[in-house]
PDB file of C-alpha atoms in Angstrom:
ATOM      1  CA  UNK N  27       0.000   0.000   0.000  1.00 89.00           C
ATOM      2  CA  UNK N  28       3.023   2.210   0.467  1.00 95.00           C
ATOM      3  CA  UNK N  29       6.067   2.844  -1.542  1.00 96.00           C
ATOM      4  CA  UNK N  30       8.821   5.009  -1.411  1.00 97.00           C
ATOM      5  CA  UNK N  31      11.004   6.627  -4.779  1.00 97.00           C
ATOM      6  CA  UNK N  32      13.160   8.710  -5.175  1.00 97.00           C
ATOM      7  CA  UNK N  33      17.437   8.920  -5.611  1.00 97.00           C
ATOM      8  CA  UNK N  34      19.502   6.531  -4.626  1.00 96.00           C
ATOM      9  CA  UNK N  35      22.791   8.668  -3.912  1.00 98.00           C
ATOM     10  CA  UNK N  36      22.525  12.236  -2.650  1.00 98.00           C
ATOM     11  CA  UNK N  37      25.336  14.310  -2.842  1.00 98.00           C
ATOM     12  CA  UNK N  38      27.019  16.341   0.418  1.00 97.00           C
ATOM     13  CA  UNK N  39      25.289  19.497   1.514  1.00 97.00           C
ATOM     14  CA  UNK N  40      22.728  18.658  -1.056  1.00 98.00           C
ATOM     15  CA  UNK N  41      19.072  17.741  -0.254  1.00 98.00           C
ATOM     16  CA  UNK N  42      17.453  14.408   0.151  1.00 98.00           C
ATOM     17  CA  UNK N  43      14.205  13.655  -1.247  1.00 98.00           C
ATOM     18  CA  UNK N  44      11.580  11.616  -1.244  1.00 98.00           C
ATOM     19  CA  UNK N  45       7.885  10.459  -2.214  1.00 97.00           C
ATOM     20  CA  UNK N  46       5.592   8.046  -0.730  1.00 97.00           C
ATOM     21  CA  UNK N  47       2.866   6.934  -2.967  1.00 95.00           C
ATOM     22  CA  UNK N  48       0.144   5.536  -1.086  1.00 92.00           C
ATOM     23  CA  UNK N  49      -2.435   3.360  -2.611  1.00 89.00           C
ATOM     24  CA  UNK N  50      -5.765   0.985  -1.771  1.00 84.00           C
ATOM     25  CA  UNK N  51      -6.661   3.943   0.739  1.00 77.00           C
ATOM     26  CA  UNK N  52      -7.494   7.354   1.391  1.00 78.00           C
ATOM     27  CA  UNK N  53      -4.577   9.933   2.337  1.00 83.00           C
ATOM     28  CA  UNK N  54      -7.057  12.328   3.537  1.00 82.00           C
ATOM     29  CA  UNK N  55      -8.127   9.887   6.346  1.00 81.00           C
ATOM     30  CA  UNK N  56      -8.871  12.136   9.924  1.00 83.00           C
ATOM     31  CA  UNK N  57      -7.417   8.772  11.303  1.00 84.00           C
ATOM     32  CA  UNK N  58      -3.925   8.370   9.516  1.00 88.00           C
ATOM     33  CA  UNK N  59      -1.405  10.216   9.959  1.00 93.00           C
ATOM     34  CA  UNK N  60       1.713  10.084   7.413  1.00 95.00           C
ATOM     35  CA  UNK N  61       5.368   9.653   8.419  1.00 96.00           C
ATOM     36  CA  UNK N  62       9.146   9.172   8.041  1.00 98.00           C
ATOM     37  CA  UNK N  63      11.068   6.610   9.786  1.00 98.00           C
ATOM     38  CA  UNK N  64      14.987   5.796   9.388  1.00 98.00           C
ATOM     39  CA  UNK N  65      17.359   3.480   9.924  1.00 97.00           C
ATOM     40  CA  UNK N  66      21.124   4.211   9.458  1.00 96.00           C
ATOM     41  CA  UNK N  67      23.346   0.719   9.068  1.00 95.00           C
ATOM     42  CA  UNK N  68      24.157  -1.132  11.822  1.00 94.00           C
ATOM     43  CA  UNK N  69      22.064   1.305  13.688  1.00 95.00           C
ATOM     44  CA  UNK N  70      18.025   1.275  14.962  1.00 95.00           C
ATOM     45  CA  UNK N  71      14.931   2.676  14.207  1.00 97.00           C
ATOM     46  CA  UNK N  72      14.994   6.836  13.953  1.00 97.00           C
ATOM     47  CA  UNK N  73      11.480   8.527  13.672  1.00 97.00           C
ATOM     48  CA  UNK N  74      12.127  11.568  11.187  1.00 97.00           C
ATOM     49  CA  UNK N  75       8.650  13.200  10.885  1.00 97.00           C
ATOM     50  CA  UNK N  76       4.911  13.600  10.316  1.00 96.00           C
ATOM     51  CA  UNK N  77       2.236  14.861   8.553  1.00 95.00           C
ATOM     52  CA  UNK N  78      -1.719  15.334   9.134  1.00 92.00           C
ATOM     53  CA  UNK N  79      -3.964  15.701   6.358  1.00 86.00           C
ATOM     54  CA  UNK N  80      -5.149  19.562   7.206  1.00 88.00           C
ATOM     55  CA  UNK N  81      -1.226  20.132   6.540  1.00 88.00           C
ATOM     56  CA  UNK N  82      -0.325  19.885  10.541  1.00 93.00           C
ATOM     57  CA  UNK N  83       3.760  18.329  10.914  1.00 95.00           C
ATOM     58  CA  UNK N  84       5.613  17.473  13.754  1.00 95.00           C
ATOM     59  CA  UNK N  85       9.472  16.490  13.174  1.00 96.00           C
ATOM     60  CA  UNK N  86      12.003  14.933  15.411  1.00 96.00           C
ATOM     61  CA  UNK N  87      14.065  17.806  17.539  1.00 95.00           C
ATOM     62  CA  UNK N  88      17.017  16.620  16.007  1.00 94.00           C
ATOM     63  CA  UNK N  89      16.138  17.487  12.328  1.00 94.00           C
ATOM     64  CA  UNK N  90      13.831  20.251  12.770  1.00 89.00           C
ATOM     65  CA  UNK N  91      15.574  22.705  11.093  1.00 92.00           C
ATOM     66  CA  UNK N  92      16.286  20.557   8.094  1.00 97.00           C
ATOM     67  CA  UNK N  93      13.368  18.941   7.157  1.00 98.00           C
ATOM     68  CA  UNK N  94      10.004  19.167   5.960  1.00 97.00           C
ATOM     69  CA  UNK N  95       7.341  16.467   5.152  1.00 97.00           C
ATOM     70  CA  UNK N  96       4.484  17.752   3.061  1.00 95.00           C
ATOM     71  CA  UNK N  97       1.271  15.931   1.795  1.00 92.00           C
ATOM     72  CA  UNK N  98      -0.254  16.532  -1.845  1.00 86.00           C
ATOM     73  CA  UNK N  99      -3.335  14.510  -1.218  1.00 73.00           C
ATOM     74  CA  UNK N 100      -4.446  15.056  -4.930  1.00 79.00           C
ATOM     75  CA  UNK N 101      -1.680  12.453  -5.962  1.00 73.00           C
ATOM     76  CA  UNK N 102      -2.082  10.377  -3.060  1.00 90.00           C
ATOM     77  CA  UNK N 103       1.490  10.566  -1.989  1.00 93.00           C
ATOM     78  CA  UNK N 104       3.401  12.806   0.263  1.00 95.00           C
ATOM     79  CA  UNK N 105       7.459  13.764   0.733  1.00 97.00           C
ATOM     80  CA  UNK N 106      10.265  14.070   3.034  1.00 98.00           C
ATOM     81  CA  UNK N 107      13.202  16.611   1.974  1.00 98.00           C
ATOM     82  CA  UNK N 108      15.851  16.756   4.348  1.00 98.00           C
ATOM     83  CA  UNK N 109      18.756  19.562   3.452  1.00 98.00           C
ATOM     84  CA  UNK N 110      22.330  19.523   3.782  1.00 97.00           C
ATOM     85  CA  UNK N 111      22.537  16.020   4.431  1.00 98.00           C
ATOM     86  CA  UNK N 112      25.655  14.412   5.231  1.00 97.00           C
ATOM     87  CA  UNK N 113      27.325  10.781   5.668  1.00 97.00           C
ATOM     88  CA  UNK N 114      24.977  10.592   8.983  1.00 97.00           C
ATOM     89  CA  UNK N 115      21.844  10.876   6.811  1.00 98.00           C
ATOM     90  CA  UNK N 116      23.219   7.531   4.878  1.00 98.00           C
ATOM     91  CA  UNK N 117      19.847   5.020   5.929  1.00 98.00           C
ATOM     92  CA  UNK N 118      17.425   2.652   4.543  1.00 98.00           C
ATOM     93  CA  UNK N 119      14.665   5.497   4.695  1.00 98.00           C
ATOM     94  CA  UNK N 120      10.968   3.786   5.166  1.00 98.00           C
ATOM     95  CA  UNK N 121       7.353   5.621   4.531  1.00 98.00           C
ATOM     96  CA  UNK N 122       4.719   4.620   7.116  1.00 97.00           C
ATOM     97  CA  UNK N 123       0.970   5.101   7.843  1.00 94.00           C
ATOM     98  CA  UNK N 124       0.252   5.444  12.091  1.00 92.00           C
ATOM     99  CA  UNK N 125      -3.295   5.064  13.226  1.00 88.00           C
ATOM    100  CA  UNK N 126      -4.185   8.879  15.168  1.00 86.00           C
ATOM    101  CA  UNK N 127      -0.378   8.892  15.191  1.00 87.00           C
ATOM    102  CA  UNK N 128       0.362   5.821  17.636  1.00 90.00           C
ATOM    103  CA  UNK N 129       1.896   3.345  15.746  1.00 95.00           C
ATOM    104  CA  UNK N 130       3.303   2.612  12.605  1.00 96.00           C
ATOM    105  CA  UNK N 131       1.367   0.571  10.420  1.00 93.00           C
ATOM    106  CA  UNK N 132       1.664  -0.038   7.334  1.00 94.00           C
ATOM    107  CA  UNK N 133       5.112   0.636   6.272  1.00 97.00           C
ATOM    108  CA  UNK N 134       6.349   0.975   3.423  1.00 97.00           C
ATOM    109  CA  UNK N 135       9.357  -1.579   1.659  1.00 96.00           C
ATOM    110  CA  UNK N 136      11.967   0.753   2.000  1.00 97.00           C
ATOM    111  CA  UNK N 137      14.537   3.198   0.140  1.00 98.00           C
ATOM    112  CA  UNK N 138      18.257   2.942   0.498  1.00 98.00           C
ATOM    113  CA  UNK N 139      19.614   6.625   0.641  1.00 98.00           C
ATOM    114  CA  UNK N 140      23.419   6.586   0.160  1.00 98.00           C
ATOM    115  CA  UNK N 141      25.635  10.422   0.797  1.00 98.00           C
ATOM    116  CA  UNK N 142      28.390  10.414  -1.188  1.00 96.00           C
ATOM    117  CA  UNK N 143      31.188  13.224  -0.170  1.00 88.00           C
TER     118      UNK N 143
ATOM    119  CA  UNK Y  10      21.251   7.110  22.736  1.00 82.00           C
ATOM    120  CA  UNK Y  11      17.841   6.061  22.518  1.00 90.00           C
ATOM    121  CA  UNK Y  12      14.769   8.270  24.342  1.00 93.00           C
ATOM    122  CA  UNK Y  13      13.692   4.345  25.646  1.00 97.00           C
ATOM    123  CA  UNK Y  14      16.079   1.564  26.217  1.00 98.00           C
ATOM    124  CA  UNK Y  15      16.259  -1.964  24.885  1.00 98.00           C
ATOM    125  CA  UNK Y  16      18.825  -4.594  26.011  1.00 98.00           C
ATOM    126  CA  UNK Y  17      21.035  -4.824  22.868  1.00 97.00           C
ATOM    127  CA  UNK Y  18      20.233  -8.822  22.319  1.00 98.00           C
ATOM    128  CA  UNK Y  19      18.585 -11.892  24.301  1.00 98.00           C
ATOM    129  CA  UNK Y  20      18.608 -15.289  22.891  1.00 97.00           C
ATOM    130  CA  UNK Y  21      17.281 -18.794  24.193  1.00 97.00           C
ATOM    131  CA  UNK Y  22      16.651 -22.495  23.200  1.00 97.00           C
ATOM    132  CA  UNK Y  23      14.281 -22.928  20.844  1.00 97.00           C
ATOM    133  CA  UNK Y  24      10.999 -24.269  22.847  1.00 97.00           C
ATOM    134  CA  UNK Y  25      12.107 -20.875  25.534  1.00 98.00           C
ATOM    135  CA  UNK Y  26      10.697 -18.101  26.247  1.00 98.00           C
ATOM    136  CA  UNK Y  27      12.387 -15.003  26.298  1.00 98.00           C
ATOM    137  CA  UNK Y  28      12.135 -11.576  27.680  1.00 98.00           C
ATOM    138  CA  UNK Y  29      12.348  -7.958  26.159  1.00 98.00           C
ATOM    139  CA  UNK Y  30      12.544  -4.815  28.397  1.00 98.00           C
ATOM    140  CA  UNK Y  31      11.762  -1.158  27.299  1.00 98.00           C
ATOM    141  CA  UNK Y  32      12.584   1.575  29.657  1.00 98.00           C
ATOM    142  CA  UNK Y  33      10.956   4.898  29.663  1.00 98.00           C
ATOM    143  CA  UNK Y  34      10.129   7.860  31.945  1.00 97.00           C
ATOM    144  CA  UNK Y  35       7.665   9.914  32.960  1.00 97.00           C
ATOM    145  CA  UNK Y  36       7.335  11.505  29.560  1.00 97.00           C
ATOM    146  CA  UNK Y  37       6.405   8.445  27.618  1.00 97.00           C
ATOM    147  CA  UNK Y  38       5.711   5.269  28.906  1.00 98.00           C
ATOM    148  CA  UNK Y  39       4.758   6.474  32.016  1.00 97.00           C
ATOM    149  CA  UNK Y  40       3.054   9.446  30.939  1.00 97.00           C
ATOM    150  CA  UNK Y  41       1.160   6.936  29.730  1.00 96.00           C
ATOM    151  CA  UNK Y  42       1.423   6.451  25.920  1.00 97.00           C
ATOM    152  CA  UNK Y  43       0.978   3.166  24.810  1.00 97.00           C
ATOM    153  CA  UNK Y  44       3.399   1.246  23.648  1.00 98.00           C
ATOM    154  CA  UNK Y  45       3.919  -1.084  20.149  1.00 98.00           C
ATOM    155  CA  UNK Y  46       6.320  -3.375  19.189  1.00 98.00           C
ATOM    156  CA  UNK Y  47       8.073  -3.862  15.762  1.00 98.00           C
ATOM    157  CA  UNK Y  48       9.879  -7.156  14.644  1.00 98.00           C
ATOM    158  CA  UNK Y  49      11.992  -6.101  11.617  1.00 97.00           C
ATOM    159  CA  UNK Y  50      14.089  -8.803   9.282  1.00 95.00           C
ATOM    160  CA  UNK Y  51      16.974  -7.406   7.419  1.00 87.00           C
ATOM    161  CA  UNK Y  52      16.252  -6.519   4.222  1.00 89.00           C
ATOM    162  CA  UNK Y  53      12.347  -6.218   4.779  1.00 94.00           C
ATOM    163  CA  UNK Y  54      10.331  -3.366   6.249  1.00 96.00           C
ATOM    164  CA  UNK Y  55       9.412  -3.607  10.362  1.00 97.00           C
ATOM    165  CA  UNK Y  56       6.181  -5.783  11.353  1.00 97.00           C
ATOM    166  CA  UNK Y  57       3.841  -4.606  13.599  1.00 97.00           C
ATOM    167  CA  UNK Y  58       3.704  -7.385  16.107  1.00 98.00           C
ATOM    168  CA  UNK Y  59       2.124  -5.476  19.454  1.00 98.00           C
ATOM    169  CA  UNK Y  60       0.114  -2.337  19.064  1.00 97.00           C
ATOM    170  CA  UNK Y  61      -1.294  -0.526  22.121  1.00 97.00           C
ATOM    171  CA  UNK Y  62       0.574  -2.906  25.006  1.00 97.00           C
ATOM    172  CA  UNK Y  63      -0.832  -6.077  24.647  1.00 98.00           C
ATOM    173  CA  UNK Y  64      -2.664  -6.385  21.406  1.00 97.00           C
ATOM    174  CA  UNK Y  65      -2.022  -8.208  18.487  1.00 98.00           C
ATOM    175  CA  UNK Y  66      -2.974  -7.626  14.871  1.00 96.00           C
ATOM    176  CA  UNK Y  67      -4.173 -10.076  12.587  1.00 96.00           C
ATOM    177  CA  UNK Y  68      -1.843 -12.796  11.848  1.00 96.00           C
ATOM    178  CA  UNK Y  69       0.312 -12.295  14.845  1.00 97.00           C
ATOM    179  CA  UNK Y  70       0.781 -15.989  16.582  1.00 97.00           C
ATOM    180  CA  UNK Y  71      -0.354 -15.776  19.858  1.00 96.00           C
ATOM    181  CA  UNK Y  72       3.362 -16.757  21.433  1.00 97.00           C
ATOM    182  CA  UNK Y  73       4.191 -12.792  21.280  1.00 98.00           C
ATOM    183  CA  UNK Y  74       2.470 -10.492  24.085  1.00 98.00           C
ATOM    184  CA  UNK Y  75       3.312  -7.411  25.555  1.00 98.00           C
ATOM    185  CA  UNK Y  76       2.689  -5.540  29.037  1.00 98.00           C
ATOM    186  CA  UNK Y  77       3.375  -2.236  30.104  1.00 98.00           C
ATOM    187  CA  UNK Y  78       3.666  -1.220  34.157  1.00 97.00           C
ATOM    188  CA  UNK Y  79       4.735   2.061  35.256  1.00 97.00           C
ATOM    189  CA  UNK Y  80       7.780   3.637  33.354  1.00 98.00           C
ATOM    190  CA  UNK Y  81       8.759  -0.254  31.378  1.00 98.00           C
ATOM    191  CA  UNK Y  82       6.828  -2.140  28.977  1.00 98.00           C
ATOM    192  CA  UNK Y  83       8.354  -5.912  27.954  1.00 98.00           C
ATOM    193  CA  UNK Y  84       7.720  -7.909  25.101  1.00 98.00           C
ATOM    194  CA  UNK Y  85       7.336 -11.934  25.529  1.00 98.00           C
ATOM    195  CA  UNK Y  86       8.302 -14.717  22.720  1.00 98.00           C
ATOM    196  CA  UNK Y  87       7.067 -17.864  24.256  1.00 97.00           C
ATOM    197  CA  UNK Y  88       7.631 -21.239  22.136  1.00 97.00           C
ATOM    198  CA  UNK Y  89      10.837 -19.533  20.672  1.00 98.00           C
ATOM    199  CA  UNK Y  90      11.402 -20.675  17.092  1.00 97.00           C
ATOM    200  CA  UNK Y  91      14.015 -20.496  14.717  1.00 97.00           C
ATOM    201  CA  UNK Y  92      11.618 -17.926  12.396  1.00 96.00           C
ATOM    202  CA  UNK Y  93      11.705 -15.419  15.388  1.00 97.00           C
ATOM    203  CA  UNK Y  94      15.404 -14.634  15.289  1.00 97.00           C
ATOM    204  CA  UNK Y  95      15.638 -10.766  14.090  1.00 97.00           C
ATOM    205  CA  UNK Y  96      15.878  -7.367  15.768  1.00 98.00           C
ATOM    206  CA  UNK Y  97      12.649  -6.254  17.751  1.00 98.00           C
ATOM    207  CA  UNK Y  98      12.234  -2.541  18.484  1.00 98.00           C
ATOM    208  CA  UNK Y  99       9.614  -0.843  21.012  1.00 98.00           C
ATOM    209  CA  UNK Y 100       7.997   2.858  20.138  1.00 98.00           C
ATOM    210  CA  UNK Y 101       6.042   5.138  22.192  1.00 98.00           C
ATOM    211  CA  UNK Y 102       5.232   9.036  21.463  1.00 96.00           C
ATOM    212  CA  UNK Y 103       6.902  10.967  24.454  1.00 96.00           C
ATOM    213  CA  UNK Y 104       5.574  14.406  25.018  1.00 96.00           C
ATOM    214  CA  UNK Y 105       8.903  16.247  25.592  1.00 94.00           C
ATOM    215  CA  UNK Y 106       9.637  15.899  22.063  1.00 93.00           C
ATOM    216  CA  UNK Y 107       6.357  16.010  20.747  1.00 93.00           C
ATOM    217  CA  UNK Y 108       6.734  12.897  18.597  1.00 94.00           C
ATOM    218  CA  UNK Y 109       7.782   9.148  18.108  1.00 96.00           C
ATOM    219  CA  UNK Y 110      10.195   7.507  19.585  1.00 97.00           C
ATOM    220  CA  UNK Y 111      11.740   4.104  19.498  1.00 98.00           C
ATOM    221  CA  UNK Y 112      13.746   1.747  21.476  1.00 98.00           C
ATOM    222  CA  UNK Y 113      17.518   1.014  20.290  1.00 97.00           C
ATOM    223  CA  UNK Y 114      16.305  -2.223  19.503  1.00 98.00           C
ATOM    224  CA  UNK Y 115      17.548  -6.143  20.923  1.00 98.00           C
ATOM    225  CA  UNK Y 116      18.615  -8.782  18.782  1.00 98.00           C
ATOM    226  CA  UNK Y 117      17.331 -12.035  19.238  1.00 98.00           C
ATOM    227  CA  UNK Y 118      19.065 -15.175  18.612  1.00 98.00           C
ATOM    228  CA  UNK Y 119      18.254 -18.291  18.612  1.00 97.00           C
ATOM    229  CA  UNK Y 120      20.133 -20.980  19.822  1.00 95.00           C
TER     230      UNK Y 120
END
């Protein structure tokens, strides 16, 4: 139901980004809430951020000031862009649906996001 | 280092049953938010295996349960098998930070 696309190698300094297309459901839902979850190799699980359909977002305190997730419910999909990324963003990036913003479910298969220097 | 924390791996027999802890505060767990649990294979995307403490979704065998008391929550494998060895993770939303947060995660092997 969700899958993520976008580049596969991001250059230094240079911004990240990418879509979630979400299909067999509604992304205007009052129930789901839309999100960005991380996981950097050899590392765990790193919530990133979240959007509500009337356009409300909430991001981790440790990337606020470099990303933004957005919605474009007209497509069905919405995006993460995270700016001047750099080795540390390197993660399997995943999309995920969470139920009134609880828990993550469903997920997405994931997107391998590789910063090259 | 993680807002909760996860011993980094468990393991047991196969036939066992094994233990997971997640340690909060006041802020999270024991605010309380509820508390889910995520079994993730390499290479695949994480499985929701506990939502809301103790439930399970469809499809989940009923070996796994969860519990949550005061500031901890702890996820049980009973009947270990072979197919349950990978990395489980626990995630709350913890009000300091306004948002999600998840457990470092624990490894668990089977013997």
């Amino acid at each position: 139901r969700l899958k993520e696309s976008g580049p596969g190698l991001v250059k230094a300094s240079e911004t990240l980004s990418l879509i979630c297309t979400v299909s067999g459901g509604s992304i205007d839902s009052d129930a789901y809430y839309w999100g960005w979850v991380r996981q950097p190799p050899g590392k765990g699980l790193e919530w990133i951020g979240t959007v509500f359909h009337d356009g409300s977002t909430y991001y981790n305190p440790s990337l606020n000031s470099r990303v933004t997730v957005s919605l474009d419910t007209s497509r069905t999909e919405f995006s993460l862009k995270l700016r001047s990324v750099t080795a540390a963003d390197t993660a399997v990036y995943y999309c995920a649906g969470s139920l009134n913003f609880n828990y993550f479910n469903p997920w997405g298969q994931g997107s391998l996001v590789t910063v090259s220097s | 280092q993680s807002v909760l924390t996860q011993p980094p791996s468990v393991s047991g027999a196969p036939g066992q049953r094994v233990t997971i802890s997640c340690t909060g505060s006041s802020s999270n767990i024991g605010a309380p938010y509820d508390v889910h649990w995520y079994q993730h294979l390499p290479g695949t995307a994480p499985k929701l295996l506990i939502y809301d403490n103790n439930n399970r979704p469809s499809g989940v065998p009923d070996r796994f349960s969860g519990s949550r008391s005061g500031t901890s929550a702890s996820l049980a494998i009973s009947g270990l098998q072979a197919e349950d060895e990978a990395d489980y993770y626990c995630q709350s939303y913890d009000s300091g930070l306004s948002g999600s947060v998840f457990g470092g995660g624990t490894k668990v092997t089977v013997l």
